[in-house]
PDB file of C-alpha atoms in Angstrom:
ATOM      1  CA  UNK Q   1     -45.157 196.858 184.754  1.00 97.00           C
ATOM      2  CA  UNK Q   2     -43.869 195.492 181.327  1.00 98.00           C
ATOM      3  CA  UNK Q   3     -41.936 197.883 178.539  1.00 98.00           C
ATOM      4  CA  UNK Q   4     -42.522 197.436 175.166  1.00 98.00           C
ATOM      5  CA  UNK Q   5     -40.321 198.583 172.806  1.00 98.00           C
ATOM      6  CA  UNK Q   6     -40.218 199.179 169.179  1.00 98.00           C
ATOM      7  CA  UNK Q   7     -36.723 199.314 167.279  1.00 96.00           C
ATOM      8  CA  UNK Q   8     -36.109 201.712 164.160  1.00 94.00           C
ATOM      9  CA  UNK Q   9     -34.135 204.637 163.345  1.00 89.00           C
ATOM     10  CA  UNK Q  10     -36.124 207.942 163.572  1.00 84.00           C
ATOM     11  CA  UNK Q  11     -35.729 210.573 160.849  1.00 80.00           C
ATOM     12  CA  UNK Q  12     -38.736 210.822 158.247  1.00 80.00           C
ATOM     13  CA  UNK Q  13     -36.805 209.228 155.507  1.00 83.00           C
ATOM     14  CA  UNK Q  14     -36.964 205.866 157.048  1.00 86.00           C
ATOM     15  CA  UNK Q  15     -40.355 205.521 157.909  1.00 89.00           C
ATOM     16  CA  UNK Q  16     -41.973 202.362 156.439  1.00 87.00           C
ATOM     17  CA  UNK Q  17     -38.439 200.831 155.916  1.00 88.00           C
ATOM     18  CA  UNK Q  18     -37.300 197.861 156.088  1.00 88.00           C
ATOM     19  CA  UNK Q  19     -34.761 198.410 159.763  1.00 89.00           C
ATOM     20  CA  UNK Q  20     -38.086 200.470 161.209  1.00 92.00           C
ATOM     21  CA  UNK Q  21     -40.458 197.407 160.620  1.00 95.00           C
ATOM     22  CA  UNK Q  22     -40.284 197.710 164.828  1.00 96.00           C
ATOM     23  CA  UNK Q  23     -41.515 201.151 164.965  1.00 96.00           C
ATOM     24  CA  UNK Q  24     -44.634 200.033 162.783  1.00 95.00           C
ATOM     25  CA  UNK Q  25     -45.471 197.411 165.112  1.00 97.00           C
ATOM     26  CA  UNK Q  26     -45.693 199.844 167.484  1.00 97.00           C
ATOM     27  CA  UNK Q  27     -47.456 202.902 165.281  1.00 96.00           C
ATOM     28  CA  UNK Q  28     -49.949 200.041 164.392  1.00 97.00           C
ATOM     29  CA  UNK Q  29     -50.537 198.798 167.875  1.00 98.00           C
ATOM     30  CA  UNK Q  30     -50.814 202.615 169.353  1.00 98.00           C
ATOM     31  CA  UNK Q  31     -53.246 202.997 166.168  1.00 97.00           C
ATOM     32  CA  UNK Q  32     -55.444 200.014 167.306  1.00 96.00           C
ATOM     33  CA  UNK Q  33     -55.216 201.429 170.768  1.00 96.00           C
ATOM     34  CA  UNK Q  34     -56.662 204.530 170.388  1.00 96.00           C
ATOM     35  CA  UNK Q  35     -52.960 205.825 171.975  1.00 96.00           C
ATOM     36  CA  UNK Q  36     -49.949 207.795 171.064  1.00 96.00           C
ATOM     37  CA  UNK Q  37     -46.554 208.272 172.321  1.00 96.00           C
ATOM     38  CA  UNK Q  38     -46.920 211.351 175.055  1.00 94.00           C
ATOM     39  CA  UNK Q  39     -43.716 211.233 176.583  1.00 93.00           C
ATOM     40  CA  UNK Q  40     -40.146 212.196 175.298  1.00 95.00           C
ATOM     41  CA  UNK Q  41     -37.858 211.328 177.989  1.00 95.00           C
ATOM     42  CA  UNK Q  42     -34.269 209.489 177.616  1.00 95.00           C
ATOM     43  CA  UNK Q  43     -33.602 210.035 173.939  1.00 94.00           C
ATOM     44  CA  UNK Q  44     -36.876 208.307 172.846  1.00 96.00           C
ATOM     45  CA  UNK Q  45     -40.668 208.455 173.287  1.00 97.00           C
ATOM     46  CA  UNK Q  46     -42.968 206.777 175.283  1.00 98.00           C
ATOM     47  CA  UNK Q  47     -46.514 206.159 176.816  1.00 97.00           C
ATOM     48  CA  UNK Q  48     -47.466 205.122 180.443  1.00 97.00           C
ATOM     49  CA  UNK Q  49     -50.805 203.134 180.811  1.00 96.00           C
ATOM     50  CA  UNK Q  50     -53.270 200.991 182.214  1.00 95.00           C
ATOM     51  CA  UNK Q  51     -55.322 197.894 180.010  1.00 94.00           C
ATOM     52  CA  UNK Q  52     -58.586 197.269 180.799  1.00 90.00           C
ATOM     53  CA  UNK Q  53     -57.688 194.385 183.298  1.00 92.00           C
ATOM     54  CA  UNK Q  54     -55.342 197.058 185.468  1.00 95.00           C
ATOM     55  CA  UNK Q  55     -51.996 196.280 183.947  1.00 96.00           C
ATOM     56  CA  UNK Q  56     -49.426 198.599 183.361  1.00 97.00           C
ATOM     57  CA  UNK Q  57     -47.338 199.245 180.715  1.00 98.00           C
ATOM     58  CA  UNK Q  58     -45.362 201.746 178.815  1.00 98.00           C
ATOM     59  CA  UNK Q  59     -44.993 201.061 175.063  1.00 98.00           C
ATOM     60  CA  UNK Q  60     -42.373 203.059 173.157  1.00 98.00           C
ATOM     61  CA  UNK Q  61     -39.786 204.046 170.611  1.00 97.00           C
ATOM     62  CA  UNK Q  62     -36.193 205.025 171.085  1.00 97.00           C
ATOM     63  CA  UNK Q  63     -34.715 207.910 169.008  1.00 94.00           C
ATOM     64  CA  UNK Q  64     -31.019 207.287 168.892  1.00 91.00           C
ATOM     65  CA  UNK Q  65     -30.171 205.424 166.005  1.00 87.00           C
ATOM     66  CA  UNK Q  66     -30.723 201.754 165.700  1.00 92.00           C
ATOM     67  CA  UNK Q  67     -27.101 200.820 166.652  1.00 93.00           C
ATOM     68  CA  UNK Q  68     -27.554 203.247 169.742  1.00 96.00           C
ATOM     69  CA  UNK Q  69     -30.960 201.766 171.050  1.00 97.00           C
ATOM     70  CA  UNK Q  70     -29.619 200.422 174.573  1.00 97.00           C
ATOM     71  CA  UNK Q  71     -29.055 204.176 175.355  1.00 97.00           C
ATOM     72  CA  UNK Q  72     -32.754 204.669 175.713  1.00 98.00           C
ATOM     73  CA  UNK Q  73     -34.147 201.328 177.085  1.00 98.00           C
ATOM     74  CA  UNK Q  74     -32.161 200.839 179.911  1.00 98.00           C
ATOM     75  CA  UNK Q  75     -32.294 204.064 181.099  1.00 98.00           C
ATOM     76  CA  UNK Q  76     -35.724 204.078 180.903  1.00 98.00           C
ATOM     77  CA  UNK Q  77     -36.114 200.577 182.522  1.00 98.00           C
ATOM     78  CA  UNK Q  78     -34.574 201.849 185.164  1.00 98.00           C
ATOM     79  CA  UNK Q  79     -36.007 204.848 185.937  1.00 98.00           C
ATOM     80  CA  UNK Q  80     -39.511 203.192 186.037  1.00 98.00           C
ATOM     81  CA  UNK Q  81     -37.633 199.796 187.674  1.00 98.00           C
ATOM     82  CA  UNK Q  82     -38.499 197.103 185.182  1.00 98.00           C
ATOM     83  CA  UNK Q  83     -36.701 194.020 185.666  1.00 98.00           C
ATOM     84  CA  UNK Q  84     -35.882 192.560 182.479  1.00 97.00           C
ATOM     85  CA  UNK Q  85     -37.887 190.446 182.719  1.00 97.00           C
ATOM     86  CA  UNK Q  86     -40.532 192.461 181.732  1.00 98.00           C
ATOM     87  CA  UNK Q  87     -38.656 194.041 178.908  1.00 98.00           C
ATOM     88  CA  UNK Q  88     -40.150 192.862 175.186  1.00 98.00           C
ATOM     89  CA  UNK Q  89     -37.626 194.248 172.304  1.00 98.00           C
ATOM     90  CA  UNK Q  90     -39.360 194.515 168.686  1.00 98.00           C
ATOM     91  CA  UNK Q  91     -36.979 194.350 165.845  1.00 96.00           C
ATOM     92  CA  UNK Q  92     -36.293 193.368 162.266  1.00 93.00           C
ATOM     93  CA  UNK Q  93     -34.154 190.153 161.168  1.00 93.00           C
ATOM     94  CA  UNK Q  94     -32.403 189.839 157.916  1.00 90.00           C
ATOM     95  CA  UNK Q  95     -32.325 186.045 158.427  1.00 90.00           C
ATOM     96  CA  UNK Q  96     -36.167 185.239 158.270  1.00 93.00           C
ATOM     97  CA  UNK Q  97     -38.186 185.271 155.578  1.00 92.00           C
ATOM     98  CA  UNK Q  98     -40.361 188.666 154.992  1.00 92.00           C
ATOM     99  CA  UNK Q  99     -44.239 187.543 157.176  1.00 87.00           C
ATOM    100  CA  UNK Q 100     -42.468 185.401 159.579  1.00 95.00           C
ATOM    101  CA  UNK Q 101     -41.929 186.086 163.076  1.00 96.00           C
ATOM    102  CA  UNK Q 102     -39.626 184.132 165.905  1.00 96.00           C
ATOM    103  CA  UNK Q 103     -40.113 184.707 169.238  1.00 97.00           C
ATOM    104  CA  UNK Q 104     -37.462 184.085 172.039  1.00 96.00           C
ATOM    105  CA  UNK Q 105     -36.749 184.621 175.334  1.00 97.00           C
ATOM    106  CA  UNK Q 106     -33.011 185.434 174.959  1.00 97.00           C
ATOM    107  CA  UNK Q 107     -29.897 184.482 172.886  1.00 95.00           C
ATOM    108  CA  UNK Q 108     -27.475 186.710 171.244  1.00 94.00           C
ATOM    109  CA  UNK Q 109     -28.135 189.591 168.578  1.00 93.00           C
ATOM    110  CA  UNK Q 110     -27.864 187.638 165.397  1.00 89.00           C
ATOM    111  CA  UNK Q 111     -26.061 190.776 163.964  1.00 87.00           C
ATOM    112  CA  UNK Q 112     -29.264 193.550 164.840  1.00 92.00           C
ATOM    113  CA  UNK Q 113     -26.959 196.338 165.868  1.00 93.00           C
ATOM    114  CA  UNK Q 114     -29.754 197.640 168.197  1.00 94.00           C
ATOM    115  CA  UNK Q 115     -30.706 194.870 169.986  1.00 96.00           C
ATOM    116  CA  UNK Q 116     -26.889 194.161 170.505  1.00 97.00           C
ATOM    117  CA  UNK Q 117     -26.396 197.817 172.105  1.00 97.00           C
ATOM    118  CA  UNK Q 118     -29.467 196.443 174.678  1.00 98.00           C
ATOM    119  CA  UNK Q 119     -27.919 193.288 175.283  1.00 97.00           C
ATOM    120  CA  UNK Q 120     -24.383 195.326 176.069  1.00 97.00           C
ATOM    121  CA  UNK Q 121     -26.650 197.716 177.969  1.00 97.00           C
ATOM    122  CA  UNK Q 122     -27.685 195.300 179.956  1.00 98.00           C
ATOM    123  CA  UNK Q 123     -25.143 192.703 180.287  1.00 97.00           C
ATOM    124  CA  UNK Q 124     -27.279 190.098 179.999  1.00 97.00           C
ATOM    125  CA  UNK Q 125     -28.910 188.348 176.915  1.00 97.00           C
ATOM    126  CA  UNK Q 126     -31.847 187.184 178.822  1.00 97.00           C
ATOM    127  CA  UNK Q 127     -33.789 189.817 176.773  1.00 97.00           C
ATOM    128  CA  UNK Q 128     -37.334 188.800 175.753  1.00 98.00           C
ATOM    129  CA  UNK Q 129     -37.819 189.643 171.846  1.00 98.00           C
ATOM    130  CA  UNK Q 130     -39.687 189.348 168.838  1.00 98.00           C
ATOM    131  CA  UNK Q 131     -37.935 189.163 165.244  1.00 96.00           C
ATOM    132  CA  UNK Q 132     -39.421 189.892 162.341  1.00 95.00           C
ATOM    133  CA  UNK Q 133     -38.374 188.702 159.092  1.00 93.00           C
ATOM    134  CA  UNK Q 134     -37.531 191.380 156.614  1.00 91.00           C
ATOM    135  CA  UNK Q 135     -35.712 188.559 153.929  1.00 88.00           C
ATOM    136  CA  UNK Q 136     -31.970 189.137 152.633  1.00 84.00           C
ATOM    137  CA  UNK Q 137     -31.257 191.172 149.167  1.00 82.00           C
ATOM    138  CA  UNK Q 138     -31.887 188.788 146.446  1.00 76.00           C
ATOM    139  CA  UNK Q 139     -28.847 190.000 144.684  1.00 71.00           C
ATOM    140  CA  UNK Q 140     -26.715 190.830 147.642  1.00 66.00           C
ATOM    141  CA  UNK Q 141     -27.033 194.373 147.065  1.00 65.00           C
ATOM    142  CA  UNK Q 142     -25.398 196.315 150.137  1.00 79.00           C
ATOM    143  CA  UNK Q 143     -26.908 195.317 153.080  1.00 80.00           C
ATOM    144  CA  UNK Q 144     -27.143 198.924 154.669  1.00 79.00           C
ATOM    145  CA  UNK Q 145     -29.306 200.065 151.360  1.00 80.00           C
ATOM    146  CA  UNK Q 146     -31.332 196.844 151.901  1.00 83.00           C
ATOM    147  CA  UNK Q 147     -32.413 197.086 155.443  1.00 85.00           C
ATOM    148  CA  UNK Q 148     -33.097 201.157 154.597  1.00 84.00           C
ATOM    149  CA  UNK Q 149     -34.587 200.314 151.844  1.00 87.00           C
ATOM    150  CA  UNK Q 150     -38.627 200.180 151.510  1.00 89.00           C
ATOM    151  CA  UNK Q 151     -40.827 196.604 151.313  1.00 87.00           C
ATOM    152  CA  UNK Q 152     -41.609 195.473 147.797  1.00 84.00           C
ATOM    153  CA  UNK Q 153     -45.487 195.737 146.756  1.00 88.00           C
ATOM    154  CA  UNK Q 154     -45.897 191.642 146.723  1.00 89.00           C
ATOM    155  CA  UNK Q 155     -44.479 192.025 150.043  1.00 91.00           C
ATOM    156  CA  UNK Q 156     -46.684 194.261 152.220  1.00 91.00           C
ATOM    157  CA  UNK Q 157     -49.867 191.842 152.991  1.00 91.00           C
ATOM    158  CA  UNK Q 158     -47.160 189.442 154.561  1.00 92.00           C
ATOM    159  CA  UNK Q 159     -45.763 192.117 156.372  1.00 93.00           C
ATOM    160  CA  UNK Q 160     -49.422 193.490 157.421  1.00 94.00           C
ATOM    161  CA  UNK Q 161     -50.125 189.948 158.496  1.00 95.00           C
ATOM    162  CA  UNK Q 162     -46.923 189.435 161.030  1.00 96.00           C
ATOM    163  CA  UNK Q 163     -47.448 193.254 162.436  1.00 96.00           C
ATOM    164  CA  UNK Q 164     -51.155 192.218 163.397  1.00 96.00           C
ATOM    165  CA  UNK Q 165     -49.558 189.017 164.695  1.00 97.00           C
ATOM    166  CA  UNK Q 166     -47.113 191.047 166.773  1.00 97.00           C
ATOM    167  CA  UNK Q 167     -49.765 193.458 167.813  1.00 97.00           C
ATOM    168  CA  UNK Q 168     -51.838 190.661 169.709  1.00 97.00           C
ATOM    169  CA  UNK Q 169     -48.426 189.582 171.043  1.00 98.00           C
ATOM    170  CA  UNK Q 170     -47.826 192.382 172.830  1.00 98.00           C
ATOM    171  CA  UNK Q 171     -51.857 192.368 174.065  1.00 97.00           C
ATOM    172  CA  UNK Q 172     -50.929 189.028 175.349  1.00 97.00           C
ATOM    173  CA  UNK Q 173     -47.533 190.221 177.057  1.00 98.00           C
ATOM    174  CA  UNK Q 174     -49.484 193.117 178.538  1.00 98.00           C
ATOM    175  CA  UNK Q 175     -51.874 190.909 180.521  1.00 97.00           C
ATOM    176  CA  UNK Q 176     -49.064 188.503 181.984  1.00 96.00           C
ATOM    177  CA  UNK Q 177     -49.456 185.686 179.586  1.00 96.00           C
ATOM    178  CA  UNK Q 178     -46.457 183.281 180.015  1.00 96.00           C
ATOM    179  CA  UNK Q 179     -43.523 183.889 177.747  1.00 97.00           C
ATOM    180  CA  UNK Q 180     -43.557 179.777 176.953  1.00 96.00           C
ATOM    181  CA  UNK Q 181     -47.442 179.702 176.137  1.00 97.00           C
ATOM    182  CA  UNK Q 182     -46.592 183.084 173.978  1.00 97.00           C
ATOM    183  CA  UNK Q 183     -43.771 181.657 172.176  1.00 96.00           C
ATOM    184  CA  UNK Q 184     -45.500 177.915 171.659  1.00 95.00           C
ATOM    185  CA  UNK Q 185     -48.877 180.126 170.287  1.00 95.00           C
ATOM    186  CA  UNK Q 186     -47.176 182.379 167.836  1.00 94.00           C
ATOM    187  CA  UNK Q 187     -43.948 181.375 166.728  1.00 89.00           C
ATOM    188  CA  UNK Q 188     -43.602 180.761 162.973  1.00 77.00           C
TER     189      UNK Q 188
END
């Protein structure tokens, strides 16, 4: 079974921000699905299912706070016994460019609070995970207000174009396709 998991922080006032750019892959992939997130269990919400080829998965979305994210996905890749492995963290990056993804299949947190609280989580940094570029402030506003801040207009078809990107990622992760042949396919 593989996990999928979108990062973001939950309250209404930061949908379509910058930090939640996870959560939209997610919304966006459930969208295309024809699926939603049934299940609140662990601090977070989640779906359990079955793609047409028989494998299973459970997409989902924590909601701690960003910086708290570990607190759901462990316990929930336990209680279902995912090896990480199988684990595929979504999450924004401050250090790519806005419409550019990199893919990797571990390393440390570059700084993302929540995928550091997964990595502590799970002592290990062999954590599979997509980045997606959100860009830095041009004039080095306060970083907090930047990554809660919303996309700029001449932004969004970049960003439209890496979350469709991201969504055939996961369709690809779903139905076992290598990590290597993933990473060599779609990184920017």
């Amino acid at each position: 079974m593989k996990l999928i998991v979108g990062l973001g922080n939950f309250p209404e006032a930061y949908k379509n921000t910058r930090h939640n750019v996870g959560f939209m892959c997610v919304d966006h992939w459930l969208n295309k699905n024809r699926l939603s997130l049934i299940t609140n269990k662990f601090n977070g919400w989640f779906t359990k299912s079955t793609n047409d080829d028989g494998n299973e998965f459970i997409i989902a979305k924590p909601y701690t706070y960003m910086n708290l994210s570990g607190q759901f996905v462990f316990p929930l890749a336990n209680f279902f016994k995912i090896p990480v492995d199988d684990i595929l963290i979504i999450c924004d990056d401050v250090d790519i460019d806005v419409g550019k993804i990199h893919i990797k299949p571990k390393g440390g947190a570059n700084g993302q609070k929540g995928l550091k609280n997964i990595i502590d989580q799970f002592a290990t940094e062999n954590i599979k995970r997509i980045r997606i570029g959100i860009g830095r402030p041009i004039n080095k506003q306060d970083m907090v207000n930047y990554v809660i801040g919303k996309f700029h207009e001449e932004e969004i078809d970049k960003l439209s174009a890496s979350i469709n990107k991201v969504c055939t990622i996961i369709d690809d992760f779903i139905k076992g396709v290598t990590f290597d042949k993933i990473m060599s396919k779609y990184n920017d």
